[in-house]
mmCIF file of C-alpha atoms in Angstrom:
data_model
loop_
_atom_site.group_PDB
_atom_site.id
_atom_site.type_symbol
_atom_site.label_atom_id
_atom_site.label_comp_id
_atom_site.label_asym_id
_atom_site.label_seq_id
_atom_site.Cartn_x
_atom_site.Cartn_y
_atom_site.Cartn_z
ATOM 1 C CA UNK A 1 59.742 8.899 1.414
ATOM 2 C CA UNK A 2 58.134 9.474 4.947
ATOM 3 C CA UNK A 3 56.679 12.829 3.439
ATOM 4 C CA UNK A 4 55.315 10.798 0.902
ATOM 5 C CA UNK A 5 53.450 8.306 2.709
ATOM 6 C CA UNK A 6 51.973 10.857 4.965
ATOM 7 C CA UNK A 7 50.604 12.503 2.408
ATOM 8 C CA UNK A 8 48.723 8.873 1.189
ATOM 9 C CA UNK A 9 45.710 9.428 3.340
ATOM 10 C CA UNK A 10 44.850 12.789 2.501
ATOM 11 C CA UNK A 11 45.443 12.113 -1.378
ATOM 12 C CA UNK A 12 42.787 8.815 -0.451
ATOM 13 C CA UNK A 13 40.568 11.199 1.280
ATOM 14 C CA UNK A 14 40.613 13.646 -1.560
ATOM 15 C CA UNK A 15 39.956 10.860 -3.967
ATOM 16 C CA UNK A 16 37.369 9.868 -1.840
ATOM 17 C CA UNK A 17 35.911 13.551 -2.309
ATOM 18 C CA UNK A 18 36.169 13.358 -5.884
ATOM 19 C CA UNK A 19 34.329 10.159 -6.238
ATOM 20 C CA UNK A 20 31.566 10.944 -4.223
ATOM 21 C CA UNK A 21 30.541 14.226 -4.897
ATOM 22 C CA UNK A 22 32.365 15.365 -8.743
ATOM 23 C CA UNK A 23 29.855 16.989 -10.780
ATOM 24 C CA UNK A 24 29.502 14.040 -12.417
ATOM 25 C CA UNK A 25 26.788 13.167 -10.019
ATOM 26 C CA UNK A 26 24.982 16.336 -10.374
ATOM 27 C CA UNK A 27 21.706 17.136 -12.251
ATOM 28 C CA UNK A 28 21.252 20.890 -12.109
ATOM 29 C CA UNK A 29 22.879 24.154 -11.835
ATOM 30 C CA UNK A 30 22.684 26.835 -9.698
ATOM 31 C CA UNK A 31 23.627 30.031 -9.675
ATOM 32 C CA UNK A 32 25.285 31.359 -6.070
ATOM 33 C CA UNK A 33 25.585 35.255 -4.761
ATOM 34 C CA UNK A 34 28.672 36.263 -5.798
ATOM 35 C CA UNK A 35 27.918 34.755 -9.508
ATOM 36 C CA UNK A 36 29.373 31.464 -9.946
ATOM 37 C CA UNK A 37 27.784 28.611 -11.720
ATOM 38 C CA UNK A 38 27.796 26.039 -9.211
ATOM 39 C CA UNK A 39 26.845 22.098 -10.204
ATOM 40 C CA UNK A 40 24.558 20.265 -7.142
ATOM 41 C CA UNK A 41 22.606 16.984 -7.141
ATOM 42 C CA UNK A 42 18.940 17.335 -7.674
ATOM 43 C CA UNK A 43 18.721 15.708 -4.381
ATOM 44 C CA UNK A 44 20.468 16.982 -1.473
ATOM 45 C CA UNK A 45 21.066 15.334 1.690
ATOM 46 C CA UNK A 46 24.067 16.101 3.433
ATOM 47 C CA UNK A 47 25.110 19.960 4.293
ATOM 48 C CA UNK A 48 27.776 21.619 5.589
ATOM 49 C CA UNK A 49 26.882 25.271 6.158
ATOM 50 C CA UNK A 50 30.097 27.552 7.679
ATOM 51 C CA UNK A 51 28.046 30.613 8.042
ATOM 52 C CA UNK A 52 26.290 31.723 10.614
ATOM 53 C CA UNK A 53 23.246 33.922 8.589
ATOM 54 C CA UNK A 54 22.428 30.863 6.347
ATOM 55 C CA UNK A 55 22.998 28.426 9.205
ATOM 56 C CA UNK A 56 19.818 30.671 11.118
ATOM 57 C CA UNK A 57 17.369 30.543 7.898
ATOM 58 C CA UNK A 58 18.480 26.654 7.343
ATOM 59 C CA UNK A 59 17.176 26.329 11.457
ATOM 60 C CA UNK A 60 14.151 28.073 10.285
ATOM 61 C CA UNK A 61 13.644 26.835 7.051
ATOM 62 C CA UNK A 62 13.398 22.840 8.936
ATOM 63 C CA UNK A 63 15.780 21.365 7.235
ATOM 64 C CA UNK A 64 18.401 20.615 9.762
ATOM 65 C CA UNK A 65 17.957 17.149 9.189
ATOM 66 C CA UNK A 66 20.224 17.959 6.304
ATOM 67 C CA UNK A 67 22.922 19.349 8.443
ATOM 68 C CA UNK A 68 26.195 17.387 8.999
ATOM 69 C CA UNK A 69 28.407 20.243 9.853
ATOM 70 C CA UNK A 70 28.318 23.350 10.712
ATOM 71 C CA UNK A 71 31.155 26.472 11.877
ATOM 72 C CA UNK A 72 33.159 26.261 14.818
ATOM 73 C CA UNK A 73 32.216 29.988 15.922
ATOM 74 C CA UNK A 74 27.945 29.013 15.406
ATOM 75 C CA UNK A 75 27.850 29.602 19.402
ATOM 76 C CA UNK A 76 29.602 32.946 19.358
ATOM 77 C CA UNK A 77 27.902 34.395 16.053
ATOM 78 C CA UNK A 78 24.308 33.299 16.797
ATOM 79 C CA UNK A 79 24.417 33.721 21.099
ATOM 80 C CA UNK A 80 25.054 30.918 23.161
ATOM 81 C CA UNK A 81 20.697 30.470 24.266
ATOM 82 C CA UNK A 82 20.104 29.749 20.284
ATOM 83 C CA UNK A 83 20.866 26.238 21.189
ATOM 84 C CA UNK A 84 17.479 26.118 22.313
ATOM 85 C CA UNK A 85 16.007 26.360 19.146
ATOM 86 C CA UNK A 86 18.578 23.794 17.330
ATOM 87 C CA UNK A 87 18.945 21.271 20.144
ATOM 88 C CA UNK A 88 21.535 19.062 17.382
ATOM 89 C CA UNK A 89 23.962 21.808 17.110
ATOM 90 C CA UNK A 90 26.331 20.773 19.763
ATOM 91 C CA UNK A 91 26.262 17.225 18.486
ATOM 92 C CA UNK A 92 27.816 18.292 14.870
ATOM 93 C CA UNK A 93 30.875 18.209 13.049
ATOM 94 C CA UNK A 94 32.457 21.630 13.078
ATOM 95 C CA UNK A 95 34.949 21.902 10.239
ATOM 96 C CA UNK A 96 35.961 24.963 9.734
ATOM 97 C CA UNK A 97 34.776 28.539 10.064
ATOM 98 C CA UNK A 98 34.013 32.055 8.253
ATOM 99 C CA UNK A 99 37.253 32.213 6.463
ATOM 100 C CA UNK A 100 38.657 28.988 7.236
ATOM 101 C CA UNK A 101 38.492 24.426 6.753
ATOM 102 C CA UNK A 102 39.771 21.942 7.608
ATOM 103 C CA UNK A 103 39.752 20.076 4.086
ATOM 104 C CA UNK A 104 40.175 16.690 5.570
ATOM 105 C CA UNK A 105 37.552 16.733 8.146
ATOM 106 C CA UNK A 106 35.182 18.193 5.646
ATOM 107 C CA UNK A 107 35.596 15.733 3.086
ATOM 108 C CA UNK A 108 34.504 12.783 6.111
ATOM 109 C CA UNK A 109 31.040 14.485 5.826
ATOM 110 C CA UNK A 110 30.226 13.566 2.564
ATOM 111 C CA UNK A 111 28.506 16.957 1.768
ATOM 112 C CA UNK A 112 26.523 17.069 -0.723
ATOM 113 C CA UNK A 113 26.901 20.844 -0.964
ATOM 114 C CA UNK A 114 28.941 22.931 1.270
ATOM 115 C CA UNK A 115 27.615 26.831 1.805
ATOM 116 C CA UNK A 116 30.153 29.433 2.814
ATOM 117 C CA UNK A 117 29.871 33.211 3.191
ATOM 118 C CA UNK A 118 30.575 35.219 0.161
ATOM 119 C CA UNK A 119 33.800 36.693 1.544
ATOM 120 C CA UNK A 120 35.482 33.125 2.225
ATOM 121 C CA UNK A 121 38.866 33.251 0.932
ATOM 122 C CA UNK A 122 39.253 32.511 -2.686
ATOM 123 C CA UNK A 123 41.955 30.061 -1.794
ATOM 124 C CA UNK A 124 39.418 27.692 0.694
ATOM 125 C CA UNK A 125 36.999 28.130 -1.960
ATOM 126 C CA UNK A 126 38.961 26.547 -4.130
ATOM 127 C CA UNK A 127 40.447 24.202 -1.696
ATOM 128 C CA UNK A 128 36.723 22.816 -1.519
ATOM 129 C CA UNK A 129 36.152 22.222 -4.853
ATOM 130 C CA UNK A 130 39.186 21.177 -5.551
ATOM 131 C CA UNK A 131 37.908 18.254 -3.308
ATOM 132 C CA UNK A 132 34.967 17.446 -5.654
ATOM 133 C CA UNK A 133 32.451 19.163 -3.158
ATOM 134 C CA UNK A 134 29.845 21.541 -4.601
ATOM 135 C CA UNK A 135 30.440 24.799 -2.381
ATOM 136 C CA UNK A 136 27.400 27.800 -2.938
ATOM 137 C CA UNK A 137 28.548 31.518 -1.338
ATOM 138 C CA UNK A 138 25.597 33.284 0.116
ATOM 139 C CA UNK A 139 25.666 36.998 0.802
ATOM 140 C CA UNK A 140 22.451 38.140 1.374
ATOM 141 C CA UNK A 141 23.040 41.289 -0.708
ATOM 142 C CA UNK A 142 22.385 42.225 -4.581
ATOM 143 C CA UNK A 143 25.616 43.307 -5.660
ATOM 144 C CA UNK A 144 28.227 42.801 -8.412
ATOM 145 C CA UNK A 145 30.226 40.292 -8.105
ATOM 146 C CA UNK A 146 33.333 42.229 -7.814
ATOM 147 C CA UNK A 147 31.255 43.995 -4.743
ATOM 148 C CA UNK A 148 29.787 40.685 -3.705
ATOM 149 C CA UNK A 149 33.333 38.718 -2.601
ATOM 150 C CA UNK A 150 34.035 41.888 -0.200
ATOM 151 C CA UNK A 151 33.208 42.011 3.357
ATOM 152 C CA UNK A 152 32.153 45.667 3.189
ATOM 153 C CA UNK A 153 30.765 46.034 -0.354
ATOM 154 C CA UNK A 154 30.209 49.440 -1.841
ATOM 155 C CA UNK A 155 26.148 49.234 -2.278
ATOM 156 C CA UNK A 156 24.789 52.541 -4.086
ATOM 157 C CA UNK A 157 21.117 51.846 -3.451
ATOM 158 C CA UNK A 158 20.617 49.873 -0.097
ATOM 159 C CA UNK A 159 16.949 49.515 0.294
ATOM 160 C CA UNK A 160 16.922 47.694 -3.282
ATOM 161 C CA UNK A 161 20.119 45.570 -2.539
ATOM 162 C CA UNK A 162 19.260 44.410 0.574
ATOM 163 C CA UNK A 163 15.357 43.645 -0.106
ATOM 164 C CA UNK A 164 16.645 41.684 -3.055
ATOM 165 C CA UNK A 165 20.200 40.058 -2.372
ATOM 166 C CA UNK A 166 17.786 38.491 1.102
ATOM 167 C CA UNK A 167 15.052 37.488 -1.455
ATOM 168 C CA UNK A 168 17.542 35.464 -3.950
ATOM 169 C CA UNK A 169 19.694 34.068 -1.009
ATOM 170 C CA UNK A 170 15.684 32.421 1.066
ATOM 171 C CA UNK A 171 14.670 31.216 -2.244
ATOM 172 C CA UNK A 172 18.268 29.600 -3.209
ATOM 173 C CA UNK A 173 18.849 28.232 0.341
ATOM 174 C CA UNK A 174 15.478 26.979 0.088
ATOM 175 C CA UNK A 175 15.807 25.383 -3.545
ATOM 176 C CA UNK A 176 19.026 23.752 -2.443
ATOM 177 C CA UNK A 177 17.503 22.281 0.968
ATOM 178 C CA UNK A 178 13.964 21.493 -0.867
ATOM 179 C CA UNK A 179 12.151 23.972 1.339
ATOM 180 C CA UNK A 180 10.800 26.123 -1.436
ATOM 181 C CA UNK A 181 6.991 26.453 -0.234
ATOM 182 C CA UNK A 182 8.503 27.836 3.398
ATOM 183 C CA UNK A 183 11.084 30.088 2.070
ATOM 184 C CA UNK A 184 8.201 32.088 0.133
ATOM 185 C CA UNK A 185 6.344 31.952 3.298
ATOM 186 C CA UNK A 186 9.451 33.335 5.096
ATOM 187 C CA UNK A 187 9.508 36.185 2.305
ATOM 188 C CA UNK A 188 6.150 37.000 2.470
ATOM 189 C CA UNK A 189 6.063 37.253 6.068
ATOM 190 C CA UNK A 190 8.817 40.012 6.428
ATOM 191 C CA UNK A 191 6.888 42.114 3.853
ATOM 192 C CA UNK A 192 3.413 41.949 5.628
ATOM 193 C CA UNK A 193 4.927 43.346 9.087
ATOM 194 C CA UNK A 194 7.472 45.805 8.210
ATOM 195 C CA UNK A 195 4.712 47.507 5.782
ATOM 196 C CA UNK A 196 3.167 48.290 8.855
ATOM 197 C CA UNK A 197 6.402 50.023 9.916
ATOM 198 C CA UNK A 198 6.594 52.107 6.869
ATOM 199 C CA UNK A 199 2.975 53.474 7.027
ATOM 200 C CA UNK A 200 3.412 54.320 10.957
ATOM 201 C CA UNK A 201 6.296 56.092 10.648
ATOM 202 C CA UNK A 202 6.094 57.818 6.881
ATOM 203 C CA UNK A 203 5.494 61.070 8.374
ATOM 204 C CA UNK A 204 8.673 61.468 10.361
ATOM 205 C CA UNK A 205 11.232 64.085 8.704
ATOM 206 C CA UNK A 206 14.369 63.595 8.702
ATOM 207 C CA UNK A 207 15.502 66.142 11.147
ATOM 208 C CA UNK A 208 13.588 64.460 13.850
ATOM 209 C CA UNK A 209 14.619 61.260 13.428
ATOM 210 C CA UNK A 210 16.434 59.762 16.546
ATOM 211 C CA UNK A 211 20.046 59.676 16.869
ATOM 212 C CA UNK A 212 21.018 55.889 17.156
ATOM 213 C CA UNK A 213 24.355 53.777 17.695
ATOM 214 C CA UNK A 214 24.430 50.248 17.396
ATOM 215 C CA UNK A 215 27.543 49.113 20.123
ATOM 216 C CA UNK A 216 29.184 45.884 19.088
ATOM 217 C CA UNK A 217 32.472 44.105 21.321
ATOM 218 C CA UNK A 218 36.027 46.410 21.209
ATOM 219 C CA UNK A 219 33.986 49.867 19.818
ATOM 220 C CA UNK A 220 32.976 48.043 16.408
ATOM 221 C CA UNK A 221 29.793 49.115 14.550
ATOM 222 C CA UNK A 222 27.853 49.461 11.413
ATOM 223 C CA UNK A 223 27.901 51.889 9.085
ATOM 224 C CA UNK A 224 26.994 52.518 5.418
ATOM 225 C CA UNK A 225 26.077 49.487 3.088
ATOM 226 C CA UNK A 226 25.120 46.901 6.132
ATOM 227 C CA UNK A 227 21.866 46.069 7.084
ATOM 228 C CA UNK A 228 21.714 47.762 10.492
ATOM 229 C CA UNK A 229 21.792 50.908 9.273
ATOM 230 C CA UNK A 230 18.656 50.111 7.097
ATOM 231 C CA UNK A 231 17.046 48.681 9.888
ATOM 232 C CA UNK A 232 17.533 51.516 11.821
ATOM 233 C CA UNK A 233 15.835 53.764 9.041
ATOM 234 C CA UNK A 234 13.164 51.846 8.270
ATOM 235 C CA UNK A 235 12.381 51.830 11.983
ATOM 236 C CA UNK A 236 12.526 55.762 12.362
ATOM 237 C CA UNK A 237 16.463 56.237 13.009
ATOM 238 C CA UNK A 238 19.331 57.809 12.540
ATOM 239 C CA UNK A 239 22.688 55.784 11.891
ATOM 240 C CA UNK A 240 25.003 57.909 13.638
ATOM 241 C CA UNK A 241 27.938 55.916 12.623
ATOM 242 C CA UNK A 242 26.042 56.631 8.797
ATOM 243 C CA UNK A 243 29.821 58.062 7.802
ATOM 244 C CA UNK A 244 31.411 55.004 7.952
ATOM 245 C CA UNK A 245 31.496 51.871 5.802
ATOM 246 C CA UNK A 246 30.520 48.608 6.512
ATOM 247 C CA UNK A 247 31.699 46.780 9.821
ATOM 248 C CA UNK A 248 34.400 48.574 11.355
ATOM 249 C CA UNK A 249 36.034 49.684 14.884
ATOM 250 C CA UNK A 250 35.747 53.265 15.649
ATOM 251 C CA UNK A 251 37.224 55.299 18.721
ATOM 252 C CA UNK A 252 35.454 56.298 21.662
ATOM 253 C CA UNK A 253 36.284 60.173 20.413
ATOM 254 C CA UNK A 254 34.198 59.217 17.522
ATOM 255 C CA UNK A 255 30.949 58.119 19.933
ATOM 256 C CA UNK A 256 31.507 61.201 22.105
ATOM 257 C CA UNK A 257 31.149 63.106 18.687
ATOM 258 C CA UNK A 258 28.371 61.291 17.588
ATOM 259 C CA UNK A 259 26.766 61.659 21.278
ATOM 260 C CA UNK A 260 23.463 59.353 20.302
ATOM 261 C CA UNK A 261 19.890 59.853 22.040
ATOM 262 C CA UNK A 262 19.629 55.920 22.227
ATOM 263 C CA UNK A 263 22.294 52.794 22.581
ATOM 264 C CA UNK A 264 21.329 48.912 21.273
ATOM 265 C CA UNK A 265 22.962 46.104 21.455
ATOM 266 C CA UNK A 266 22.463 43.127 20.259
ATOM 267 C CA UNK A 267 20.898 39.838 22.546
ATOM 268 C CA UNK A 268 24.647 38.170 21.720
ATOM 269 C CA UNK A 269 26.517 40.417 23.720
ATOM 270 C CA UNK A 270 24.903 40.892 27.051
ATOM 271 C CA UNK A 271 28.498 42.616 28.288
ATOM 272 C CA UNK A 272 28.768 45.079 26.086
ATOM 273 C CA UNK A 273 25.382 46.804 28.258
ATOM 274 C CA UNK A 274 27.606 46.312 31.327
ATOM 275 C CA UNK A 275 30.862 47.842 29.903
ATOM 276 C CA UNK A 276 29.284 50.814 28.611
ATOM 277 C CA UNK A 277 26.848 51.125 32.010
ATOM 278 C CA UNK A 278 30.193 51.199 34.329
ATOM 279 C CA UNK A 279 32.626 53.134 32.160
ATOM 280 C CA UNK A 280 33.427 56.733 32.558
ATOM 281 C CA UNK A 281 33.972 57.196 29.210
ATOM 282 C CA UNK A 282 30.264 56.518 28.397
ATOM 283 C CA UNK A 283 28.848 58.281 30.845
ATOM 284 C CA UNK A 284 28.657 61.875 29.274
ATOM 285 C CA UNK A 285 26.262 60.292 25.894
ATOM 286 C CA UNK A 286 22.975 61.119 26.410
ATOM 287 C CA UNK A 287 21.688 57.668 25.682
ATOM 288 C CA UNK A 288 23.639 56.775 29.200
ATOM 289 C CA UNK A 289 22.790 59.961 31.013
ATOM 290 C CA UNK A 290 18.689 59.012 29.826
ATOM 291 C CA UNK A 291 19.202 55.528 30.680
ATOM 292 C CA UNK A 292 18.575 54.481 26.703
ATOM 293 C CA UNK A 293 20.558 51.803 26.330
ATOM 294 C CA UNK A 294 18.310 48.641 24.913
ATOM 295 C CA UNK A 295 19.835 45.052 24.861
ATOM 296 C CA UNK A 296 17.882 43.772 21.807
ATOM 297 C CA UNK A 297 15.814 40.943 21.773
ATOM 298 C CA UNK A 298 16.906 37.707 20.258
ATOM 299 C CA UNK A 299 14.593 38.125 17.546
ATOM 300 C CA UNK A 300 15.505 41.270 16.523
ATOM 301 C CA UNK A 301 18.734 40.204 14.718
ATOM 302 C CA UNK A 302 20.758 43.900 13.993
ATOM 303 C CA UNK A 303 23.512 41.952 11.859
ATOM 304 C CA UNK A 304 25.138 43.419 9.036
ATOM 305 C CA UNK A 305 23.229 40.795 7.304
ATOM 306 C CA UNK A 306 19.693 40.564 7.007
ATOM 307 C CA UNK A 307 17.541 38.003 8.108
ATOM 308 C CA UNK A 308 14.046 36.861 8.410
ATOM 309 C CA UNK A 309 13.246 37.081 12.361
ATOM 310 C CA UNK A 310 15.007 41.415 11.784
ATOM 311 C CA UNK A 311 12.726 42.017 9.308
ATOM 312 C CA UNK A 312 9.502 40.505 10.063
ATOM 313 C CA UNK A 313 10.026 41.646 14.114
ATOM 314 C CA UNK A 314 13.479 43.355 14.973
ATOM 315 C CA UNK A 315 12.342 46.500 12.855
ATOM 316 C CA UNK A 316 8.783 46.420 14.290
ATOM 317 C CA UNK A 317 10.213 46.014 17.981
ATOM 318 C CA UNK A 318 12.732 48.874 17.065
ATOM 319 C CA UNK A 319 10.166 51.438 16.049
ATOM 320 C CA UNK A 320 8.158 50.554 18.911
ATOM 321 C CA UNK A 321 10.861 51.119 21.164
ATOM 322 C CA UNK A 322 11.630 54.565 19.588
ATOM 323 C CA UNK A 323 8.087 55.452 19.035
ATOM 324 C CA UNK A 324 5.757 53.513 21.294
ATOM 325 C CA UNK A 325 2.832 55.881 21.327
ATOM 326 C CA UNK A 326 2.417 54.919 17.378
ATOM 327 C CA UNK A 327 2.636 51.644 18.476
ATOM 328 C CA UNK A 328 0.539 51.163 21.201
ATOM 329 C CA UNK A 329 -1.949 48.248 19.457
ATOM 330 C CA UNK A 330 0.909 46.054 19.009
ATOM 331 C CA UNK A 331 2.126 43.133 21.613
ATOM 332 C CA UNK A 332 5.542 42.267 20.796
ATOM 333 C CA UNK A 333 5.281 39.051 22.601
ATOM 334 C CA UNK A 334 2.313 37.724 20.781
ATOM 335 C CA UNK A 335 4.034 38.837 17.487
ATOM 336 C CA UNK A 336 6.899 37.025 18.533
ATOM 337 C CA UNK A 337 5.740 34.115 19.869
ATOM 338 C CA UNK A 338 3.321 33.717 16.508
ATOM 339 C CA UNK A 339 6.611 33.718 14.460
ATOM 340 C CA UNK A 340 8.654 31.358 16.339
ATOM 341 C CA UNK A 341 5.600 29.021 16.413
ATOM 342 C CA UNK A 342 5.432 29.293 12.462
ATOM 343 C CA UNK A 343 9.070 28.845 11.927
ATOM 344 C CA UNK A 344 11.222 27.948 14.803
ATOM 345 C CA UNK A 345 8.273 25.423 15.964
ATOM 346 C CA UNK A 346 8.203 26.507 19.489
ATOM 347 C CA UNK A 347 6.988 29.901 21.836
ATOM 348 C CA UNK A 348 9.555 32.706 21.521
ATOM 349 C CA UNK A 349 8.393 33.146 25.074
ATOM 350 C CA UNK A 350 9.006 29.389 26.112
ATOM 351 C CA UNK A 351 12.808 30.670 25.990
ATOM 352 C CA UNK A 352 12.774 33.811 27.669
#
């Protein structure tokens, strides 16, 4: 009996769910990136977004005044100065996570449509509709769908996959939010500045190409089928973790192997620059020895992931940094600061 009567709120709150958001209510039909059929209102108000990547294009997109919750791990996944460019972040629900939610909590929000990334357990996928709530997977990648629910998907033609599976995930986050005109914009911006890129560096062979490793927390990196490693390429590199796939922890033997020209890391984990500075281990890679280690910029977003700010600046700031004498003409900060103005409404400079 007491189990039962504990259980009465959260069978009200589910009801609750149900009523307010069934499909009932909604008057279209989307389709999301790992190839579900997903029912949403025509009009949508109220978002809960528990992933990081379509969190960052919603900030850019201006439609946080949709935003009711957002992931508990926002601070750690985007770096703790983004704040500055979503001041109502701290103020928001948090109900869940990556691969996790807190049904109860969730269904308080009154989402109108919840987006998740598209390797969120089946189970808490279905534990959100199951709750009446419209729930759209993004991946950011062009894959099958059997690829598309994987955290490390097996791509076979990256440039295509990646150009594409970012192209359908703006203009669907954008549909859903009502932001269509500025998630064209967005498109169209990351196409104009990394052909620049492409004709600069088109005459680099492949054997000349410099050796790159992109150092994440506890020895983790990118490898095959990620966007870093195409970043890296299109900005004149070479992926020396290229043999591995996905996201994954290697071993120190395999970085001595490797023995890179050139270290980044990206603006979210200041320490790792430290640890590898100060550790013996390191300090036989060229990239130490040379003093090449280069804590990215915030724009220049080397996530697995791609997004917006990484293509329109991170691969241009890459290649200058590998190649600056064929990049002489251009002033980061003014390219910066001209793309924060346009979509994060303030100077990238203002922050730094």
């Amino acid at each position: 009996m007491l189990a039962r009567l504990a259980s009465a709120p959260k069978i009200a709150l589910a009801i609750g769910g149900l009523l307010f958001a069934s499909p009932a209510w909604a008057d279209r039909v989307v389709t999301d990136q790992i190839g579900r059929e997903v029912h949403v209102p025509d009009q949508v108000n109220r978002v809960v977004i528990l992933q990081h990547q379509t969190l960052n294009i919603t900030v850019q997109l201006d439609a946080m005044d949709k935003v009711v919750g957002v992931l508990d791990e926002w601070k750690k996944q985007l770096g703790a100065k983004y704040v500055r460019l979503a001041p109502k972040l701290p103020e928001l629900a948090m109900p869940g996570g990556l691969t996790k939610v807190n049904i109860e909590e969730l269904l308080t929000l009154k989402p109108d449509v919840v987006f998740v990334t598209n390797y969120a357990p089946a189970d808490m996928v279905k534990q959100i509709e199951d709750a009446g709530l419209a729930v759209v997977a993004i991946s950011l990648l062009d894959v099958p769908p059997e690829e598309a629910v994987k955290m490390n998907p097996a791509v076979k033609d990256e440039p295509a996959a990646i150009d594409a599976g970012f192209a359908t995930g703006v203009r669907l986050i954008a549909d859903i939010l009502d932001r269509k005109d500025k998630g064209e914009e967005m498109i169209a911006v990351t196409k104009k500045t990394r052909k620049i890129v492409a004709d600069r560096l088109a005459d680099i062979p492949e054997d000349k190409r410099v050796a790159v490793y992109m150092a994440n927390p506890e020895l983790s990196t990118y490898g095959r089928g990620k966007y870093t490693g195409l970043m890296m390429e299109r900005a004149g590199a070479r992926n020396v973790a290229n043999e591995i796939a996905g996201f994954k922890q290697v071993s120190m033997e395999d970085v001595l192997k490797w023995n890179p020209s050139v270290i980044f890391v990206q603006e979210r984990y200041p320490a790792v620059v430290d640890e590898i500075k100060t550790t013996a281990s390191w300090q036989t890679i060229d990239a130490v020895k040379n003093g090449r280690i280069y804590l990215m910029p915030e724009y220049a977003k080397a996530w697995g992931y791609p997004m917006p700010e990484a293509m329109a600046l991170g691969e241009l700031w890459m290649a200058k940094a590998l190649y600056p004498e064929r990049f002489e003409d251009i002033d980061m900060q003014k390219e910066a600061d001209a793309y924060y103005k346009e979509f994060y409404r303030t100077d990238y400079s203002a922050g730094q």
